[in-house]
Short mmCIF file of C-alpha atoms and ligand atoms in Angstrom, two decimals:
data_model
loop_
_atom_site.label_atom_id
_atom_site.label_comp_id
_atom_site.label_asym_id
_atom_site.label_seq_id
_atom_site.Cartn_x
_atom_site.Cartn_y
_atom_site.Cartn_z
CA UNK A 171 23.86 -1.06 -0.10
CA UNK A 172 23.63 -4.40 -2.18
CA UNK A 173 22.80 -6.18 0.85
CA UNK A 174 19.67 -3.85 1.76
CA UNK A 175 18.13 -4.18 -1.58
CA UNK A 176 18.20 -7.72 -1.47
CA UNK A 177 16.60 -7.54 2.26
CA UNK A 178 13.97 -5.02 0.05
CA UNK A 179 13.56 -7.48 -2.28
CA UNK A 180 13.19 -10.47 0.25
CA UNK A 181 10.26 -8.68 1.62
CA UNK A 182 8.68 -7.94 -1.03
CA UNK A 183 9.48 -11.32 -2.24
CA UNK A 184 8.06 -12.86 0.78
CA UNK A 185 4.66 -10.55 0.88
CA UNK A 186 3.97 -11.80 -2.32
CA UNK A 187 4.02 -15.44 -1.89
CA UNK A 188 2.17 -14.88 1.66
CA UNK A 189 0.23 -11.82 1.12
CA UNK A 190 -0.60 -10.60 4.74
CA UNK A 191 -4.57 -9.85 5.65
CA UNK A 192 -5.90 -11.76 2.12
CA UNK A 193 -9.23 -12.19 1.56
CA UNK A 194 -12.26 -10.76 2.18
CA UNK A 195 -13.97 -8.92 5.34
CA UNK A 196 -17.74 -10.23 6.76
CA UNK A 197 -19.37 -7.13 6.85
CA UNK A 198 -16.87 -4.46 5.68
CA UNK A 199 -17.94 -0.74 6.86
CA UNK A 200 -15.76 0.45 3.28
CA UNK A 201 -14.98 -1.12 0.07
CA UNK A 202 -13.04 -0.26 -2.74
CA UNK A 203 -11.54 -1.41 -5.93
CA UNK A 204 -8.61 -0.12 -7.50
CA UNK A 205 -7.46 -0.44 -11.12
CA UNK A 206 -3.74 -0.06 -12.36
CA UNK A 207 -4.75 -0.35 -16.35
CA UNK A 208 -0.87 0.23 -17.06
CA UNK A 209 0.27 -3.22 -15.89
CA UNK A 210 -3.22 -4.82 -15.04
CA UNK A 211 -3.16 -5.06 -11.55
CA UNK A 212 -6.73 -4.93 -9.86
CA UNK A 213 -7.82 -5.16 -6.12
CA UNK A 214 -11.02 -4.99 -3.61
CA UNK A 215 -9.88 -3.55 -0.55
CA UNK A 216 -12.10 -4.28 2.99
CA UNK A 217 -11.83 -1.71 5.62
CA UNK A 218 -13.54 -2.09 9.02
CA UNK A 219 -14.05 0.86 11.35
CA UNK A 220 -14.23 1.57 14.71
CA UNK A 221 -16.86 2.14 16.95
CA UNK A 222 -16.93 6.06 16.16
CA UNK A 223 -15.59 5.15 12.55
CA UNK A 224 -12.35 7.25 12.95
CA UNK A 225 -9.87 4.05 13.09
CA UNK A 226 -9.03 1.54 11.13
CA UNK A 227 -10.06 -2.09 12.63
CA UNK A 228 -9.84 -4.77 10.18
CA UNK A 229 -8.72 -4.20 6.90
CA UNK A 230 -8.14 -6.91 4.03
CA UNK A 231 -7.30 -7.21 0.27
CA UNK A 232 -7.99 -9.95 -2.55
CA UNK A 233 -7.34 -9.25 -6.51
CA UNK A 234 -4.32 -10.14 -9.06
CA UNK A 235 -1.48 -8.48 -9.96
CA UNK A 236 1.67 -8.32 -10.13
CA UNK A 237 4.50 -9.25 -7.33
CA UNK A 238 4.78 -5.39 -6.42
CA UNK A 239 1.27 -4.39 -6.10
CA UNK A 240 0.52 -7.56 -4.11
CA UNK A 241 3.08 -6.91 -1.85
CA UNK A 242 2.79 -3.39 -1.73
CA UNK A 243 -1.18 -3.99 -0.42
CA UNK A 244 0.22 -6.58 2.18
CA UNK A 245 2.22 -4.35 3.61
CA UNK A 246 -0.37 -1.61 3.49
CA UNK A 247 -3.02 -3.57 5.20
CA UNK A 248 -0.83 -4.29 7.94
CA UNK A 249 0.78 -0.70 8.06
CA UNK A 250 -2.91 1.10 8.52
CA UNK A 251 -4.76 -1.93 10.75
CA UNK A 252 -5.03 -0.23 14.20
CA UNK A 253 -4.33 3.09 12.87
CA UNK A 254 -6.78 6.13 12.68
CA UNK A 255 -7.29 7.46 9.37
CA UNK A 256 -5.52 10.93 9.55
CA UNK A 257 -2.46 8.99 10.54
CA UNK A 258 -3.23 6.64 7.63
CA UNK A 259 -3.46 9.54 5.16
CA UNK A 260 0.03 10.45 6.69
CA UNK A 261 1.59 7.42 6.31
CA UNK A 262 -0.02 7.44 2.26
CA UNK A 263 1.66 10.78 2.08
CA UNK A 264 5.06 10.13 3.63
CA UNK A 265 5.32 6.41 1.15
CA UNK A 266 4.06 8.90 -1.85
CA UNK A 267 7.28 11.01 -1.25
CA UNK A 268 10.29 8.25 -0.84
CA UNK A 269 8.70 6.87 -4.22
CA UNK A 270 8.36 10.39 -6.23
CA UNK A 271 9.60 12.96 -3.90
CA UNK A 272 13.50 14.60 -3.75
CA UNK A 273 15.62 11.82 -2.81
CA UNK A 274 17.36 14.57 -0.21
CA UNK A 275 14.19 14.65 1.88
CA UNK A 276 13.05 10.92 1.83
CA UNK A 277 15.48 9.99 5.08
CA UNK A 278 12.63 11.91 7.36
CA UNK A 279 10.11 9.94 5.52
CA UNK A 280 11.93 6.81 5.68
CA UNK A 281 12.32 6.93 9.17
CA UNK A 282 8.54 7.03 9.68
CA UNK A 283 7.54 3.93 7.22
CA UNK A 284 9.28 1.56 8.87
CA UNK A 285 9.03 -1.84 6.82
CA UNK A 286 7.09 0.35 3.63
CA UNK A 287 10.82 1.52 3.33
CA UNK A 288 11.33 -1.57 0.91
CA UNK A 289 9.83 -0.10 -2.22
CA UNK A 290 12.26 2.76 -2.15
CA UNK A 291 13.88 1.20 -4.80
CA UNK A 292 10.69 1.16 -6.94
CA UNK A 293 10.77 5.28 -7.41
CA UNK A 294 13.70 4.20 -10.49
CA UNK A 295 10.96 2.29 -12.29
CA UNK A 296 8.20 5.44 -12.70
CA UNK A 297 5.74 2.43 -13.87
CA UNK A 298 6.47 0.65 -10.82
CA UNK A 299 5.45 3.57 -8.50
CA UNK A 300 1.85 2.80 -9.76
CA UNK A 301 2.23 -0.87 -8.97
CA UNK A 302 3.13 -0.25 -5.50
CA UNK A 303 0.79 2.95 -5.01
CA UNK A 304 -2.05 1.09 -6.36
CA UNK A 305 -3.47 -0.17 -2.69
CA UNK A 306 -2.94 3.26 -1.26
CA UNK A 307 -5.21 5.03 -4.09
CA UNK A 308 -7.58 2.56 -3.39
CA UNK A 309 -7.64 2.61 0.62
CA UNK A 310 -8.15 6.61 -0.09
CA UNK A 311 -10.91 5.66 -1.98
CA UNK A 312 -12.29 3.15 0.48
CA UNK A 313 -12.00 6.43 3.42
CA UNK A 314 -13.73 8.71 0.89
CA UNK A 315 -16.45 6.27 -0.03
CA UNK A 316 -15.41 6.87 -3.46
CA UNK A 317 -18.43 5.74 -5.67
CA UNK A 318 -15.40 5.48 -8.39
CA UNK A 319 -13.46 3.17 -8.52
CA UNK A 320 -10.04 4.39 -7.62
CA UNK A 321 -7.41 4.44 -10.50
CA UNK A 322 -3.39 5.26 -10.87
CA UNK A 323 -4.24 7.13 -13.95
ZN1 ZN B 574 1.91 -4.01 -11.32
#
């Protein structure tokens, strides 16, 4: 078990020093900013659609924060890029439950995130879980067209 959570924390490690999909889109269909006032963390997300606007294209991040949230957005933008957006909202969903959700079920959901798996550990640290949720709020809000900007409070 020791050995997987330092693979966890390799990745997440290694997504923060080389955030994946940093930077800013040309001519974004969607953008959003998200706000984590509990530990600071703030991000613009880019989101490009496809043609009839039900996939995700091109999507890319820039802001601060800490290790976690960066990471947690690198791995989101290259979780959702090629995806439509109801299996988007899934994946949100599924990531929402192995970080809050009954530790019995979170194998099913597990299975399904693939690399996201990494920030199980994070659901010990409840302050955390807004760190790494943080990108996810704010992609919701990008698919929405929020006029807010999106917020873990
Ligand atoms: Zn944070």
């Amino acid at each position: 078990m020791s050995d997987l959570l330092d693979l966890y924390q390799e990745v997440i490690l290694d997504h923060n020093k080389r955030p994946r999909n940093f930077g800013a889109l040309e001519s974004p269909d969607r953008e959003a900013t998200g706000y984590n006032p509990l530990c600071g963390d703030q991000l613009v997300l880019d989101v490009a659609l496809d043609g009839d606007g039900g996939a995700i294209k091109d999507i890319r991040f820039r802001g601060s924060g800490c290790a976690i949230s960066k990471a947690s957005a690198s791995l989101m933008t290259e979780a959702v890029k090629g995806k439509t957006i109801a299996e988007s909202e899934k994946l949100f969903e599924r990531f929402h439950e192995l970080l809050t959700g009954d530790p019995s079920v979170r194998g099913e959901a597990g299975a399904e995130l693939g690399k996201l798996a990494v920030f199980e550990g994070v659901r010990e640290f409840p302050v955390r879980v807004k760190c790494a949720t943080l990108a996810w709020h704010t992609l919701q809000a990008a698919l929405e067209k929020a006029e807010a900007p999106a917020t873990t409070e």
